[in-house]
Amino acid sequence: DPTAPNFVKLYRQFLDYKYFYGIDRPTIICEGPTDRVYLRAAIRHHVDDFPGLAFRDEKSVKLVPRILGASATTDRVLGLGGGSGDLSNLICRYKKDAATYTFRKPAAPVIIICDNDDGAKKIFSSIRSTSRHPIVDGSQTYYHVFGNLYVAPLPKILGQPTDIERLLSDRLTTGTYNGKTFHRGGEGFDRAQHFGKIKLSEFVSRLSTAKDDFSMFENVLQAVVEIQEDYVKNGWR
């Protein structure tokens, strides 16, 4: 925002460097807070299958990638409050902002994980206009955009538009919580009978979940691994 106070602009430069450029482990950016909850859980449950993404210490499972979004202030300053529009803007500004940092090239990739539905069209358009990909339709496992920036769309389920909740087990999405059932919103949503995505993530975070509840995340985690390998092989480009 060109009208932002100078201290906000300076703080954004600091956060850009901290999370995107001066990094030695991957940064993962999701569309919203619910995505972060499920992705963290999926990585922890698959620690033995994807040891490059997590490891066990004496008390818990530690994630290797940093999943951005622990601070509302960080989200606000970076313009990542949630949604495909914010991610699209980040993709469009990334190359220009990267020119500010010349000290060294990042040691790890920045990975945007996005839904693969109509809302992703803005993101796909930004990838096309910023990268060398002539066709971006969400069919590839991942897209290299520029430098260390990648986008990994969720794999489509049966060729249908897919949001992250569709990767959860039926046990989590069809259960009854406090007498209500999950509804994605829009037509047919009734507050007396349904709850939305935010509440679902809150319920899931309190439940005793199992690896099987996140089995459909394996392709997403494999995409992250492949992106890491691609960046190690090819570096900044």
Tab-separated table of C-alpha atoms in Angstrom:
chain	number	residue	atom	x	y	z
A	1	ASP	CA	0.000	0.000	0.000
A	2	PRO	CA	1.751	3.212	-1.174
A	3	THR	CA	-0.233	5.249	1.372
A	4	ALA	CA	0.971	3.194	4.349
A	5	PRO	CA	3.176	4.973	6.921
A	6	ASN	CA	6.904	4.520	6.416
A	7	PHE	CA	7.293	2.435	9.574
A	8	VAL	CA	4.722	-0.038	8.203
A	9	LYS	CA	6.589	-0.260	4.897
A	10	LEU	CA	9.854	-0.814	6.741
A	11	TYR	CA	8.290	-3.499	8.929
A	12	ARG	CA	6.925	-5.242	5.838
A	13	GLN	CA	10.431	-5.274	4.322
A	14	PHE	CA	11.701	-6.864	7.511
A	15	LEU	CA	8.965	-9.530	7.450
A	16	ASP	CA	9.549	-10.185	3.734
A	17	TYR	CA	13.185	-10.882	4.460
A	18	LYS	CA	12.480	-12.919	7.590
A	19	TYR	CA	9.898	-15.231	6.009
A	20	PHE	CA	10.669	-15.224	2.277
A	21	TYR	CA	14.325	-14.439	1.582
A	22	GLY	CA	16.561	-14.817	4.630
A	23	ILE	CA	15.349	-18.349	5.279
A	24	ASP	CA	17.096	-21.664	5.777
A	25	ARG	CA	13.951	-23.788	5.966
A	26	PRO	CA	10.799	-23.706	3.818
A	27	THR	CA	8.001	-21.231	4.442
A	28	ILE	CA	4.497	-22.520	3.690
A	29	ILE	CA	1.660	-20.064	3.104
A	30	CYS	CA	-1.952	-21.256	3.200
A	31	GLU	CA	-5.137	-19.481	2.210
A	32	GLY	CA	-6.459	-19.155	5.731
A	33	PRO	CA	-6.254	-20.187	9.378
A	34	THR	CA	-8.228	-23.417	8.966
A	35	ASP	CA	-5.798	-24.684	6.331
A	36	ARG	CA	-2.909	-24.187	8.755
A	37	VAL	CA	-4.603	-26.293	11.429
A	38	TYR	CA	-5.112	-29.244	9.089
A	39	LEU	CA	-1.706	-29.017	7.431
A	40	ARG	CA	0.125	-29.011	10.769
A	41	ALA	CA	-1.886	-32.022	11.902
A	42	ALA	CA	-1.284	-33.864	8.622
A	43	ILE	CA	2.491	-33.348	8.826
A	44	ARG	CA	2.614	-34.501	12.458
A	45	HIS	CA	0.594	-37.631	11.747
A	46	HIS	CA	2.826	-38.458	8.757
A	47	VAL	CA	6.140	-37.805	10.494
A	48	ASP	CA	7.380	-41.329	9.762
A	49	ASP	CA	6.371	-41.139	6.091
A	50	PHE	CA	7.840	-37.693	5.397
A	51	PRO	CA	10.859	-37.323	7.708
A	52	GLY	CA	12.007	-34.272	5.743
A	53	LEU	CA	8.934	-32.377	6.953
A	54	ALA	CA	9.018	-33.228	10.659
A	55	PHE	CA	10.978	-35.037	13.317
A	56	ARG	CA	10.413	-36.395	16.795
A	57	ASP	CA	12.090	-34.982	19.853
A	58	GLU	CA	11.715	-36.247	23.415
A	59	LYS	CA	8.268	-34.760	23.943
A	60	SER	CA	6.609	-33.987	20.616
A	61	VAL	CA	6.804	-33.820	16.826
A	62	LYS	CA	8.535	-30.731	15.449
A	63	LEU	CA	7.757	-29.358	11.993
A	64	VAL	CA	10.617	-28.498	9.646
A	65	PRO	CA	8.761	-25.983	7.431
A	66	ARG	CA	7.488	-22.764	8.955
A	67	ILE	CA	3.743	-22.465	8.329
A	68	LEU	CA	3.192	-18.744	8.154
A	69	GLY	CA	0.348	-17.134	10.015
A	70	ALA	CA	0.906	-17.267	13.750
A	71	SER	CA	0.388	-13.522	14.130
A	72	ALA	CA	-2.542	-11.370	13.045
A	73	THR	CA	-0.168	-8.412	12.782
A	74	THR	CA	2.133	-10.333	10.436
A	75	ASP	CA	-0.801	-11.337	8.250
A	76	ARG	CA	-2.050	-7.759	8.116
A	77	VAL	CA	1.287	-6.124	7.311
A	78	LEU	CA	2.128	-8.707	4.626
A	79	GLY	CA	-1.380	-8.506	3.186
A	80	LEU	CA	-2.047	-12.170	3.875
A	81	GLY	CA	-5.232	-11.988	5.886
A	82	GLY	CA	-6.691	-14.896	3.955
A	83	GLY	CA	-8.154	-15.750	0.585
A	84	SER	CA	-7.020	-16.181	-2.993
A	85	GLY	CA	-6.913	-12.438	-3.658
A	86	ASP	CA	-4.149	-11.884	-1.104
A	87	LEU	CA	-2.113	-14.799	-2.444
A	88	SER	CA	-2.559	-13.509	-5.982
A	89	ASN	CA	-1.219	-10.116	-4.922
A	90	LEU	CA	1.791	-11.734	-3.250
A	91	ILE	CA	2.634	-13.630	-6.433
A	92	CYS	CA	2.408	-10.460	-8.506
A	93	ARG	CA	4.674	-8.414	-6.217
A	94	TYR	CA	7.195	-11.116	-5.367
A	95	LYS	CA	9.674	-10.523	-8.185
A	96	LYS	CA	9.752	-6.758	-7.667
A	97	ASP	CA	10.170	-7.064	-3.909
A	98	ALA	CA	12.884	-9.686	-4.294
A	99	ALA	CA	15.084	-7.174	-6.107
A	100	THR	CA	15.483	-5.338	-2.778
A	101	TYR	CA	17.486	-8.202	-1.264
A	102	THR	CA	20.898	-8.847	-2.780
A	103	PHE	CA	22.879	-10.122	0.211
A	104	ARG	CA	22.329	-13.792	-0.563
A	105	LYS	CA	19.830	-16.051	-2.223
A	106	PRO	CA	17.357	-17.922	-0.004
A	107	ALA	CA	18.395	-21.394	1.086
A	108	ALA	CA	14.837	-22.772	0.952
A	109	PRO	CA	11.609	-22.334	-1.022
A	110	VAL	CA	8.426	-20.419	-0.224
A	111	ILE	CA	5.414	-22.625	-0.971
A	112	ILE	CA	1.857	-21.383	-1.414
A	113	ILE	CA	-0.726	-24.139	-0.911
A	114	CYS	CA	-4.100	-23.153	-2.332
A	115	ASP	CA	-7.521	-24.636	-2.936
A	116	ASN	CA	-8.178	-26.002	-6.409
A	117	ASP	CA	-11.560	-24.474	-7.132
A	118	ASP	CA	-13.097	-21.421	-8.805
A	119	GLY	CA	-11.553	-19.163	-6.175
A	120	ALA	CA	-8.085	-20.211	-7.346
A	121	LYS	CA	-8.556	-18.664	-10.799
A	122	LYS	CA	-6.984	-15.393	-9.600
A	123	ILE	CA	-3.958	-17.292	-8.324
A	124	PHE	CA	-3.601	-19.259	-11.557
A	125	SER	CA	-3.872	-16.039	-13.577
A	126	SER	CA	-1.118	-14.428	-11.494
A	127	ILE	CA	1.135	-17.459	-12.012
A	128	ARG	CA	0.634	-17.219	-15.787
A	129	SER	CA	1.435	-13.511	-15.877
A	130	THR	CA	4.495	-13.830	-13.622
A	131	SER	CA	6.073	-17.122	-14.697
A	132	ARG	CA	6.946	-19.042	-17.837
A	133	HIS	CA	3.945	-21.345	-17.592
A	134	PRO	CA	1.633	-20.806	-20.603
A	135	ILE	CA	-1.108	-22.947	-19.069
A	136	VAL	CA	-1.977	-22.920	-15.372
A	137	ASP	CA	-5.135	-24.835	-14.564
A	138	GLY	CA	-4.307	-26.585	-11.291
A	139	SER	CA	-3.538	-29.896	-12.952
A	140	GLN	CA	0.181	-29.893	-12.107
A	141	THR	CA	1.509	-30.998	-8.739
A	142	TYR	CA	3.208	-27.623	-8.361
A	143	TYR	CA	4.237	-24.543	-10.329
A	144	HIS	CA	7.518	-22.717	-10.030
A	145	VAL	CA	6.717	-19.003	-10.213
A	146	PHE	CA	9.955	-17.088	-9.694
A	147	GLY	CA	13.086	-17.355	-7.586
A	148	ASN	CA	12.196	-19.515	-4.601
A	149	LEU	CA	8.411	-19.062	-4.922
A	150	TYR	CA	6.219	-22.064	-5.745
A	151	VAL	CA	2.486	-22.762	-5.768
A	152	ALA	CA	1.067	-26.209	-4.989
A	153	PRO	CA	-2.686	-26.483	-5.697
A	154	LEU	CA	-4.580	-29.120	-3.769
A	155	PRO	CA	-5.072	-32.272	-5.869
A	156	LYS	CA	-8.566	-32.412	-7.307
A	157	ILE	CA	-10.797	-35.186	-6.021
A	158	LEU	CA	-12.588	-37.001	-8.840
A	159	GLY	CA	-11.898	-34.004	-11.055
A	160	GLN	CA	-14.116	-31.768	-8.950
A	161	PRO	CA	-13.282	-28.368	-7.366
A	162	THR	CA	-11.474	-29.129	-4.137
A	163	ASP	CA	-11.005	-27.180	-0.924
A	164	ILE	CA	-8.929	-28.395	1.984
A	165	GLU	CA	-11.897	-29.705	3.986
A	166	ARG	CA	-12.482	-32.310	1.262
A	167	LEU	CA	-9.155	-33.883	2.192
A	168	LEU	CA	-10.342	-34.633	5.716
A	169	SER	CA	-11.818	-37.986	6.628
A	170	ASP	CA	-15.590	-38.430	6.632
A	171	ARG	CA	-15.355	-39.027	10.373
A	172	LEU	CA	-14.299	-35.406	10.851
A	173	THR	CA	-16.584	-33.693	8.332
A	174	THR	CA	-19.807	-35.629	8.848
A	175	GLY	CA	-19.773	-35.851	12.628
A	176	THR	CA	-22.176	-33.998	14.887
A	177	TYR	CA	-20.668	-31.410	17.237
A	178	ASN	CA	-22.824	-29.684	19.827
A	179	GLY	CA	-25.887	-30.922	17.971
A	180	LYS	CA	-24.858	-29.346	14.646
A	181	THR	CA	-23.276	-30.617	11.425
A	182	PHE	CA	-20.668	-29.106	9.130
A	183	HIS	CA	-21.755	-26.982	6.153
A	184	ARG	CA	-19.372	-25.197	3.771
A	185	GLY	CA	-21.572	-22.110	3.713
A	186	GLY	CA	-23.648	-20.453	1.051
A	187	GLU	CA	-27.010	-21.821	-0.048
A	188	GLY	CA	-28.679	-24.034	2.528
A	189	PHE	CA	-26.621	-22.874	5.502
A	190	ASP	CA	-28.755	-22.679	8.664
A	191	ARG	CA	-27.130	-21.433	11.868
A	192	ALA	CA	-29.552	-23.497	13.922
A	193	GLN	CA	-28.371	-26.731	12.290
A	194	HIS	CA	-24.935	-26.038	10.848
A	195	PHE	CA	-21.496	-24.668	11.643
A	196	GLY	CA	-18.853	-23.425	9.203
A	197	LYS	CA	-15.183	-23.931	8.395
A	198	ILE	CA	-13.768	-22.010	11.349
A	199	LYS	CA	-15.782	-24.004	13.876
A	200	LEU	CA	-14.843	-27.260	12.155
A	201	SER	CA	-11.146	-26.468	12.541
A	202	GLU	CA	-11.716	-25.658	16.224
A	203	PHE	CA	-13.479	-28.962	16.794
A	204	VAL	CA	-10.818	-30.916	14.885
A	205	SER	CA	-8.014	-29.259	16.856
A	206	ARG	CA	-9.608	-30.503	20.095
A	207	LEU	CA	-10.396	-34.027	18.903
A	208	SER	CA	-8.133	-37.025	19.196
A	209	THR	CA	-7.302	-37.383	15.505
A	210	ALA	CA	-5.515	-40.244	13.754
A	211	LYS	CA	-3.313	-40.656	10.712
A	212	ASP	CA	-6.249	-42.023	8.709
A	213	ASP	CA	-8.098	-38.725	9.217
A	214	PHE	CA	-5.412	-37.024	7.090
A	215	SER	CA	-4.537	-39.788	4.620
A	216	MET	CA	-5.684	-37.690	1.654
A	217	PHE	CA	-3.053	-35.083	2.511
A	218	GLU	CA	-0.260	-37.418	1.391
A	219	ASN	CA	-0.195	-35.948	-2.139
A	220	VAL	CA	0.029	-32.441	-0.694
A	221	LEU	CA	2.946	-33.403	1.530
A	222	GLN	CA	4.638	-35.168	-1.377
A	223	ALA	CA	4.309	-31.952	-3.406
A	224	VAL	CA	6.118	-30.046	-0.644
A	225	VAL	CA	8.910	-32.624	-0.662
A	226	GLU	CA	9.233	-32.426	-4.465
A	227	ILE	CA	9.390	-28.629	-4.331
A	228	GLN	CA	12.177	-28.803	-1.763
A	229	GLU	CA	14.076	-31.207	-3.999
A	230	ASP	CA	13.529	-29.004	-7.045
A	231	TYR	CA	14.871	-25.952	-5.254
A	232	VAL	CA	17.907	-27.815	-3.945
A	233	LYS	CA	18.627	-28.987	-7.504
A	234	ASN	CA	17.904	-25.800	-9.438
A	235	GLY	CA	18.140	-22.984	-6.906
A	236	TRP	CA	16.973	-19.427	-7.520
A	237	ARG	CA	15.818	-18.879	-11.089
